[in-house]
Amino acid sequence: MLNKVPGKRLLAYSVVAVVALSITGCSKWLNVPPKDKVPQDALFTTEQGFIDALNGVYLNMAKSPSTGLTAGFYSNDMTMGLMSVLGYDYDVASNSTIPNANLYNPAYLYDYTNPTLQAETVNLWKGFYYNIANLNNIITQIDSKKDVFVSDNFQRVKGEAIALRAFHHFDVIRLYGMPPETAGTTPAIPYVTKFDILTTPLSSVNDALNLCINDLREASSMLAQTDTSALVHADANLFKAYTQNHLNYWAVKGLMARVFLYQGKLDSANYYASQVIGCGKFPLITKNVASSSNPMRDRTFYQELLFALYTKSIKANVLTNYQPGSGLPLYLTPAGLTRVYGTPSADAVDWRKSSWFDNPGNYMVPSKLFQDANTKYEWQNVLPLIRVSEMYYITSECANRVGDVVKGVSYLNQVRNARGLSPINNTITTDSLGKAITREYQKEFITEGQTFFYYKRLNLDLRTASGYPLTPPAGAYVFPMPDLEKEYRR
Amino acid sequence: MRQIINQKEESNSNCDSMNTGIQKFIKSADARLTKSLASRFCMLLLSAFFITQAFAQPAGHLVKGKVVDAAGKAMANVSIWTKTVGASISKPDGTFEIKNVPDGAVIRFTHVGYQPVETKVEPGKYSLNVVMKETVSELADVVVNTGLYKRPVATFTGASSIISGTELKTINPTNVIQALVAAEPALRLVENNTMGSDPNNLPVIQLRGQNNLPTGLSGQGTSEMSKAVYEGDIMSTYLSNPNQPLLILDGFQTTLQRINDMDINLIERVTILKDAAATAAYGSKAANGVIVIETKQPASSLLRVNYSVNFTTQVADLSSYDMMNASELLEAQRIKGVYNSESNYTDIGLKQWYDYRMRNVLSGVNTDWMAQPIRSGFGTNHSLSLTGGNGSALRFSLSASYMNNVGVMKGSNRENFSVNNNISYLGRNLKITNATTITSGLSNNTSWGSFRSYVQQFPYLKLTDSLGNINKILEPNSGQLGFLVGDPGGVLTNVMYNSTLNVKDYSNYLGFTNNLQLDYTLTNAFHLRGALGITTQLPASEQYFPADHTSFVNSGGSTITSLGSYSLVRGKNNTVDGKFNLDYNKQIKQHAFYVSVGISAQQSSSYSISRSVTGSPTDNVNDLGMLNGYNSSLKPNSVYSETRNLSYFVSGTYTYAKRYTVEGTYNQSGSSQFGTNNRTAPFWSMGASWLADREHFFKPNKVISGLRFFANLGLTGNQNFGPYTYPVYQYNMTDDNRLQLGSLVNGYANPNLKWQQTKKYSFGSTMSFLKGKLNVSGSFFLDQTDNLILPLSVAPSTGFVSYSDNLGSTESRGYEMSIGANIIRNSAKNIFWNISVNAGHASTIIKSLSPAVEAINKSYDLVGTDGKAQTKALPRYQVGQSMSTIWAVRSLGIDPANGYEMFQKLDGSKTYVWDANDKQPIKDGNAFLKGSLMSNFTYKAFTLNLAMGYQLGAYTYNQTLVDKIENVNILVNNASVRVLNDRWKQPGDMVMFKALTDGSITNATSRFVQQNNFLDASSISFAYNFPRNLSWVRKLHLSTPRIAITQNNVFRIGTIKMERGTGYPFARSFSFGLSTNF
């Protein structure tokens, strides 16, 4: 305890100093991303990572097992399943032996308090917003990583992501919001643009539609910077292949026409619909391509599709819905077929009627979406989400609603002509033309889930518009917001 | 205080007390040392196995002499240190000789328990008589080692227990954990009634209650890794039991597996640190307490060999079973109506079966199925160690041990083999220690299947057919017998058949550990320590069942080529630990300062890959590559986890006049597990202690001889949670978007996620009465845990349902007490008798929870409705309730009138209908008092040791009673004999059990909540030390031969009668040990 060595003491003090200093700047060392999973940081270091994340959303539109849906998201509920039942596309939805009867029977009655249907509407809500969260994550991350992209891929990924965000929100509005006529300024849905766990305040239907339009304008200007010269089919560059399976530049325009029309802004709707028709990239079919021999059968009229989902789960869902192992398939009775397509004498042979149904017995089973591996690859497993024919209907409706029946009829006749039907007379009344458009929606969009939204947009009486045999309950047009969502907002 | 007393007896030369240790480094001299430290160290390693006189000796004188104690008695093994010559020791007669000592050299004599003596060699005086005085026996001699720094126990302000290795060995000569739990009341072993005494099942331990919610509730502990891998990984082992105390082995964090498998003979002592003052320096890992294990370090001695062997016999304890015999079972089945049917045709068929089985019974078939998979397990432990380094600065030890823990079920055992070498170099200012351990473990699981399946087997079925073959199917089918209907219980398979097959079910590991420690004395006061530890472990496991295995009997429809399975796991666990500490110890008159500063960094990683294939039509196809292939649901699986921790601490103690002590510790911990926005966390503690007996006003008296008080509070953390802080993406492998893959975000990763923190308050006292004959210590504690990680529900419009956040909190409170008494202390006749009693209590109350937990409660309640059965008392987590509360519907017993169970609804009304909503807290499963009684009696060379554990005021849901009496399906399972005797039969019967004919399922009811008090004689041991002067001892050159006989789990007296060890029986073990030195 005697020998004092100042040098050693100095050393001791400096050791203390080193210890204290080495603490700072160590947080980098503590950063250990998981190695047996794909960390976001790693995924978003490459262009391919962003493309994969975008494709993840497209794929999840088809199927969403994590959200607990009965069958599929856009590949079933939003198209041939729930939405078609709600739009009274099928005559048999009240039958207890159809597939998923526990869901479709209450849907037929618009009984949103039924636990199964309620669970489905909750899970759909979760499905939409889970996809939106994924899109928001891409949109948030992409700007700082612009330099990892080559050619126009940055604009493609960001543009499509923003457009998809609008697409999803628009369907949330159409399901959970009041019909636009009656919606007023009541808070309706959250328009979520952040990847966060903080709750976004509710917007009214109209505000939310404006937000959709904002997103679509931004998406449109992003995608305008990409190569829009031609629709691509098979291509060595997988991401740029199959333009129609992306929410592409023209599909965004078509979607804008749809949103504007929903909002009642006829000029804008007409403007964008006309742009799509005028671009000439989506010509109407000129012969009955659907009735060709099997390998050439193009039941979905692929060239007319602005945006279609590609997913192999379509086939399984088609088989489940229309070819169940036991019980009845979802089908139309001969009377139902007449209800939609009219009597053969009144209308000439409708190619849609003749090619979209199989007749295994005394009922008509829709086979429109059954495009499996026997057909050309580009037609396979596609689920139409926006068709060019809708653009014609929009221009027709816009003209009709401002009293220009002649113009309205001419647009409608272009589609009728492409379906093998005789033209209708342009001397009819505005009201008749309106009904004719309704009929065309019913024929064209059967099993695609759009008819319900058509009725809802115009706030039509479901019974008279669709031929639904019962009086629908009040509120049939509006899905309830999930309780958990409401609870969290209290 | 029992520990302290024993510690005194236990200390040997390497367990330096603080002061002597420091002085030793200072006063000795070796000027050349610092010159080429690195090259010296290399040489040191090379020469490890060749202990020779490696150092040159300069010319000098021969110094001779004798060392004696104050009483003039010769002292052996006194360490003698000279600068130029190095170290040596005195001979048994106290004499010594040192050659080549130059004039003026300082010779230093040290011995534990004695004050060091230094003598300068004067010219001409080469014969020395050294008298060593005993150090004053006071508490300050004992040191608390927190694993990061050491403090004299007298000035320590925290609650800790010190248990010596020898003491542990007397309680249980083979298993460290069992021994620790018996010795320390604060430490609890969570009894696993299913796994019983399976040698391959690691125990679950808790210190001072459980601060965490059970795993699964909070997503904690969800390890996708195979057991073989996670048990060997530092991170995962804590994840799987978030209440597990931190385990420190020789300064480095380790796994429970390592402790479980270690040779108890190598343990020097164990320090259990319980409260904040003792553990705060560990920061974010300390909330569950710390157990510090020190192994024996090589002593300065002549070459010494220590060998001990233990033979252990384990015998299954089946006393808790009382199953029906053949005729009773058949009768019970008959009463139950198994052989009746309303359909005439079926009735006749069933009667045929009854007659067939009755013939078996009448012919005397009464198979004891339970005896079949059971054996007496004969296991051996060998431990050999060699230590040496006499007369040089280089000390070494080599040890090897082999342990074979043979379980009571045939084919189940756990084998461990380890080799350890420890080399240390002691220079003037520098001490370098390098220890390498190689361990290997092999766990074989029984091929006989679960013990349960033997308990349930029907005793009227024959073991083998008439030719003595073990048949897979126990009875001929109805076609062969010509009966009208099939077997009423379905096809009965014989699990025993599996033992005839070539089945593989084992796991193994190979581990390598290297610890390098450097101690450098800078100045008198400053002391620098650095350590680097590397551990690598390679775990593996394989399981193979051929198609013929009874588990595939019901895989109807599968093709034979897809039956059978093989799964294989391979892993690699790695840990690198580095530490750097600086200690400052200084005493200036009445003031004593102890300051420690340290930084430590740890990186641990674990990788495992598992593969499973199917299709082994015959057991000749028995290697992974020979099997048919993957079936559609199987895919290889790999898990990689990596964590990094960084922590630094400052701990200071100031003592005034050896009476008043204040202590403070600050720790800053950083972990890769914390959210990216909260990378580092601060922890702290402060405490004070007062040695009242050293006050001037405290007159020496015969009654109270020692009195110490301490109190402390602090904040510690727990980071036993998974990586929820990184956003990860998941690829969709089932679908493609026009040949493109898609990936989605997996969930919301919380970048704000924090450590869980526990605020600990503790105070206590140690007292010594009647000149140290009676020692009492007690401490109280209160632990408030906040920031428990729980799922938090969010609005679904965020895209997510919930995410992990710091939400829950719990509060544990309790106390520990121990009394130690020296009943007889007669050194003259060499009779000693010590008794100690300890008791502890800890209970944990939930203080807050997230709403998501309510959803979990609700999901539990749903069980029991819709025809589902709530046959177990499922937990419910409610604020204000104890974590271990048993929830059930209150029962009013069996209505004697009709045999139905009557329940009380929450509003007090009576009903016969069980409703999950009527569940209420019935009793707390936690013991009011848990502790142990120990007695240690020594008469001359004989020692008799007794250790008993007890528990008072605990309640248990008697699951086996429910399962074996009421919810038993006697169509397929044998049941307790009480099924026949104690169940309701006719109106007026006042019984505990429903009627045999009552087919309703018994859901969680208070009727089965029973008091679980017990007294468990955990160990009795008898040892004899052979006197040195026996002729055979001398002839064999043995130095301290000793035999010990230990019996563990001798008996158990309890208030509850329930089957123990349902999947694997509990065992009583009996061991016979021999140890000796050469």
mmCIF file of C-alpha atoms in Angstrom, chain A residues 184-366:
data_model
loop_
_atom_site.group_PDB
_atom_site.id
_atom_site.type_symbol
_atom_site.label_atom_id
_atom_site.label_comp_id
_atom_site.label_asym_id
_atom_site.label_seq_id
_atom_site.Cartn_x
_atom_site.Cartn_y
_atom_site.Cartn_z
ATOM 1 C CA GLY A 184 -73.477 13.893 -47.374
ATOM 2 C CA THR A 185 -70.649 14.913 -45.077
ATOM 3 C CA THR A 186 -71.002 12.038 -42.624
ATOM 4 C CA PRO A 187 -67.561 10.648 -41.700
ATOM 5 C CA ALA A 188 -67.303 7.380 -43.544
ATOM 6 C CA ILE A 189 -63.923 5.752 -43.943
ATOM 7 C CA PRO A 190 -60.279 6.472 -43.122
ATOM 8 C CA TYR A 191 -58.116 7.281 -46.125
ATOM 9 C CA VAL A 192 -54.811 5.928 -44.894
ATOM 10 C CA THR A 193 -51.622 7.222 -46.429
ATOM 11 C CA LYS A 194 -49.140 6.443 -43.669
ATOM 12 C CA PHE A 195 -47.483 3.213 -42.593
ATOM 13 C CA ASP A 196 -48.166 3.597 -38.923
ATOM 14 C CA ILE A 197 -50.211 2.220 -36.075
ATOM 15 C CA LEU A 198 -51.828 5.578 -35.403
ATOM 16 C CA THR A 199 -55.447 5.754 -36.467
ATOM 17 C CA THR A 200 -56.258 7.944 -39.471
ATOM 18 C CA PRO A 201 -59.363 10.134 -38.972
ATOM 19 C CA LEU A 202 -62.470 9.342 -40.984
ATOM 20 C CA SER A 203 -63.254 11.208 -44.177
ATOM 21 C CA SER A 204 -66.677 11.707 -45.692
ATOM 22 C CA VAL A 205 -67.458 9.755 -48.848
ATOM 23 C CA ASN A 206 -66.934 12.828 -50.989
ATOM 24 C CA ASP A 207 -63.662 13.773 -49.299
ATOM 25 C CA ALA A 208 -62.425 10.249 -49.609
ATOM 26 C CA LEU A 209 -63.328 10.233 -53.298
ATOM 27 C CA ASN A 210 -61.370 13.459 -53.703
ATOM 28 C CA LEU A 211 -58.404 11.807 -52.011
ATOM 29 C CA CYS A 212 -58.747 8.904 -54.440
ATOM 30 C CA ILE A 213 -58.695 11.355 -57.325
ATOM 31 C CA ASN A 214 -55.626 13.085 -55.891
ATOM 32 C CA ASP A 215 -53.822 9.774 -55.665
ATOM 33 C CA LEU A 216 -54.929 8.800 -59.148
ATOM 34 C CA ARG A 217 -53.766 12.117 -60.609
ATOM 35 C CA GLU A 218 -50.351 11.601 -59.012
ATOM 36 C CA ALA A 219 -50.240 7.996 -60.181
ATOM 37 C CA SER A 220 -51.269 9.029 -63.644
ATOM 38 C CA SER A 221 -48.532 11.640 -63.889
ATOM 39 C CA MET A 222 -45.966 9.096 -62.599
ATOM 40 C CA LEU A 223 -47.097 6.445 -65.045
ATOM 41 C CA ALA A 224 -47.200 8.969 -67.893
ATOM 42 C CA GLN A 225 -43.415 9.030 -67.565
ATOM 43 C CA THR A 226 -43.253 5.333 -68.314
ATOM 44 C CA ASP A 227 -43.395 3.711 -71.698
ATOM 45 C CA THR A 228 -47.112 3.701 -72.540
ATOM 46 C CA SER A 229 -46.631 3.292 -76.254
ATOM 47 C CA ALA A 230 -47.979 -0.217 -76.468
ATOM 48 C CA LEU A 231 -49.537 -2.940 -74.374
ATOM 49 C CA VAL A 232 -46.942 -5.576 -73.666
ATOM 50 C CA HIS A 233 -47.709 -9.249 -73.439
ATOM 51 C CA ALA A 234 -45.004 -11.854 -72.915
ATOM 52 C CA ASP A 235 -41.646 -10.192 -72.373
ATOM 53 C CA ALA A 236 -38.235 -11.167 -71.108
ATOM 54 C CA ASN A 237 -38.586 -8.432 -68.531
ATOM 55 C CA LEU A 238 -41.219 -9.988 -66.331
ATOM 56 C CA PHE A 239 -42.117 -6.778 -64.544
ATOM 57 C CA LYS A 240 -42.865 -4.967 -67.779
ATOM 58 C CA ALA A 241 -44.752 -7.875 -69.293
ATOM 59 C CA TYR A 242 -48.537 -8.200 -69.318
ATOM 60 C CA THR A 243 -49.439 -4.534 -69.026
ATOM 61 C CA GLN A 244 -53.071 -5.435 -68.463
ATOM 62 C CA ASN A 245 -52.203 -7.300 -65.261
ATOM 63 C CA HIS A 246 -50.876 -4.072 -63.794
ATOM 64 C CA LEU A 247 -52.881 -1.089 -62.715
ATOM 65 C CA ASN A 248 -51.315 0.652 -65.732
ATOM 66 C CA TYR A 249 -51.512 4.163 -67.085
ATOM 67 C CA TRP A 250 -54.696 3.514 -69.064
ATOM 68 C CA ALA A 251 -56.306 1.523 -66.254
ATOM 69 C CA VAL A 252 -55.678 4.508 -63.966
ATOM 70 C CA LYS A 253 -57.531 6.728 -66.482
ATOM 71 C CA GLY A 254 -60.361 4.204 -66.577
ATOM 72 C CA LEU A 255 -60.423 4.110 -62.791
ATOM 73 C CA MET A 256 -60.588 7.913 -62.724
ATOM 74 C CA ALA A 257 -63.602 7.792 -65.025
ATOM 75 C CA ARG A 258 -65.189 5.292 -62.641
ATOM 76 C CA VAL A 259 -64.421 7.372 -59.537
ATOM 77 C CA PHE A 260 -65.596 10.636 -61.104
ATOM 78 C CA LEU A 261 -68.812 9.019 -62.205
ATOM 79 C CA TYR A 262 -69.316 7.675 -58.670
ATOM 80 C CA GLN A 263 -68.791 11.200 -57.432
ATOM 81 C CA GLY A 264 -71.316 12.505 -60.000
ATOM 82 C CA LYS A 265 -68.728 14.590 -61.876
ATOM 83 C CA LEU A 266 -69.966 13.711 -65.326
ATOM 84 C CA ASP A 267 -67.658 15.939 -67.342
ATOM 85 C CA SER A 268 -64.549 14.521 -65.797
ATOM 86 C CA ALA A 269 -65.860 10.987 -65.984
ATOM 87 C CA ASN A 270 -66.679 11.459 -69.637
ATOM 88 C CA TYR A 271 -63.304 13.063 -70.274
ATOM 89 C CA TYR A 272 -61.293 10.150 -68.911
ATOM 90 C CA ALA A 273 -63.560 7.468 -70.346
ATOM 91 C CA SER A 274 -63.284 9.070 -73.765
ATOM 92 C CA GLN A 275 -59.496 9.206 -73.417
ATOM 93 C CA VAL A 276 -59.367 5.472 -72.803
ATOM 94 C CA ILE A 277 -61.701 4.713 -75.699
ATOM 95 C CA GLY A 278 -59.808 7.130 -77.908
ATOM 96 C CA CYS A 279 -56.389 5.672 -77.222
ATOM 97 C CA GLY A 280 -57.351 2.704 -79.349
ATOM 98 C CA LYS A 281 -55.347 0.231 -77.307
ATOM 99 C CA PHE A 282 -58.378 -1.672 -76.072
ATOM 100 C CA PRO A 283 -60.476 -2.377 -79.157
ATOM 101 C CA LEU A 284 -63.811 -4.076 -78.685
ATOM 102 C CA ILE A 285 -63.974 -7.594 -80.013
ATOM 103 C CA THR A 286 -65.410 -7.944 -83.465
ATOM 104 C CA LYS A 287 -66.288 -11.618 -83.513
ATOM 105 C CA ASN A 288 -67.371 -14.121 -80.957
ATOM 106 C CA VAL A 289 -63.932 -15.027 -79.649
ATOM 107 C CA ALA A 290 -65.416 -16.733 -76.638
ATOM 108 C CA SER A 291 -67.075 -19.439 -78.633
ATOM 109 C CA SER A 292 -63.942 -20.495 -80.471
ATOM 110 C CA SER A 293 -62.496 -23.920 -79.932
ATOM 111 C CA ASN A 294 -61.028 -24.553 -76.517
ATOM 112 C CA PRO A 295 -57.386 -23.518 -77.014
ATOM 113 C CA MET A 296 -58.538 -20.262 -78.635
ATOM 114 C CA ARG A 297 -61.368 -19.577 -76.227
ATOM 115 C CA ASP A 298 -61.096 -16.067 -74.822
ATOM 116 C CA ARG A 299 -64.103 -15.839 -72.557
ATOM 117 C CA THR A 300 -62.952 -12.709 -70.771
ATOM 118 C CA PHE A 301 -62.402 -10.765 -74.021
ATOM 119 C CA TYR A 302 -58.846 -10.169 -72.964
ATOM 120 C CA GLN A 303 -58.126 -7.364 -75.450
ATOM 121 C CA GLU A 304 -60.859 -5.289 -73.774
ATOM 122 C CA LEU A 305 -59.374 -5.514 -70.298
ATOM 123 C CA LEU A 306 -57.785 -2.379 -68.861
ATOM 124 C CA PHE A 307 -56.823 -4.094 -65.605
ATOM 125 C CA ALA A 308 -57.188 -7.719 -64.675
ATOM 126 C CA LEU A 309 -55.833 -9.711 -61.777
ATOM 127 C CA TYR A 310 -53.750 -12.753 -62.557
ATOM 128 C CA THR A 311 -54.055 -15.530 -60.047
ATOM 129 C CA LYS A 312 -54.152 -19.281 -60.128
ATOM 130 C CA SER A 313 -56.620 -19.364 -57.280
ATOM 131 C CA ILE A 314 -59.372 -18.291 -59.714
ATOM 132 C CA LYS A 315 -59.599 -21.798 -61.023
ATOM 133 C CA ALA A 316 -60.045 -23.287 -57.573
ATOM 134 C CA ASN A 317 -62.664 -20.697 -56.671
ATOM 135 C CA VAL A 318 -64.521 -21.270 -59.939
ATOM 136 C CA LEU A 319 -64.542 -24.987 -59.308
ATOM 137 C CA THR A 320 -65.748 -24.520 -55.745
ATOM 138 C CA ASN A 321 -68.504 -22.097 -56.662
ATOM 139 C CA TYR A 322 -69.731 -23.668 -59.856
ATOM 140 C CA GLN A 323 -68.782 -27.310 -59.577
ATOM 141 C CA PRO A 324 -69.228 -28.218 -55.906
ATOM 142 C CA GLY A 325 -68.768 -31.829 -54.876
ATOM 143 C CA SER A 326 -72.237 -31.960 -53.422
ATOM 144 C CA GLY A 327 -75.144 -29.552 -53.253
ATOM 145 C CA LEU A 328 -76.046 -26.986 -55.833
ATOM 146 C CA PRO A 329 -73.599 -24.732 -57.669
ATOM 147 C CA LEU A 330 -74.087 -20.983 -57.865
ATOM 148 C CA TYR A 331 -76.176 -20.729 -60.998
ATOM 149 C CA LEU A 332 -78.940 -19.000 -62.906
ATOM 150 C CA THR A 333 -82.255 -20.631 -63.649
ATOM 151 C CA PRO A 334 -83.436 -20.389 -67.272
ATOM 152 C CA ALA A 335 -85.759 -17.666 -66.011
ATOM 153 C CA GLY A 336 -82.826 -15.918 -64.418
ATOM 154 C CA LEU A 337 -80.917 -16.072 -67.644
ATOM 155 C CA THR A 338 -83.868 -14.452 -69.367
ATOM 156 C CA ARG A 339 -84.044 -11.850 -66.611
ATOM 157 C CA VAL A 340 -80.496 -10.807 -67.418
ATOM 158 C CA TYR A 341 -80.126 -11.457 -71.121
ATOM 159 C CA GLY A 342 -83.743 -11.059 -72.269
ATOM 160 C CA THR A 343 -85.709 -13.479 -74.416
ATOM 161 C CA PRO A 344 -83.940 -14.805 -77.469
ATOM 162 C CA SER A 345 -86.567 -13.314 -79.711
ATOM 163 C CA ALA A 346 -86.262 -9.817 -78.337
ATOM 164 C CA ASP A 347 -82.501 -9.828 -78.503
ATOM 165 C CA ALA A 348 -80.468 -11.587 -81.112
ATOM 166 C CA VAL A 349 -77.961 -14.118 -79.885
ATOM 167 C CA ASP A 350 -75.844 -12.451 -77.227
ATOM 168 C CA TRP A 351 -72.306 -13.825 -77.429
ATOM 169 C CA ARG A 352 -72.008 -13.376 -73.703
ATOM 170 C CA LYS A 353 -75.061 -15.499 -73.073
ATOM 171 C CA SER A 354 -73.980 -18.144 -75.519
ATOM 172 C CA SER A 355 -70.390 -18.397 -74.339
ATOM 173 C CA TRP A 356 -70.336 -17.590 -70.635
ATOM 174 C CA PHE A 357 -72.534 -20.389 -69.364
ATOM 175 C CA ASP A 358 -72.470 -24.122 -69.243
ATOM 176 C CA ASN A 359 -75.696 -25.995 -69.068
ATOM 177 C CA PRO A 360 -75.209 -29.206 -67.121
ATOM 178 C CA GLY A 361 -78.904 -29.598 -66.274
ATOM 179 C CA ASN A 362 -81.805 -27.332 -65.905
ATOM 180 C CA TYR A 363 -79.552 -24.494 -64.828
ATOM 181 C CA MET A 364 -76.933 -22.197 -66.242
ATOM 182 C CA VAL A 365 -73.559 -22.296 -64.563
ATOM 183 C CA PRO A 366 -71.290 -19.324 -65.267
#
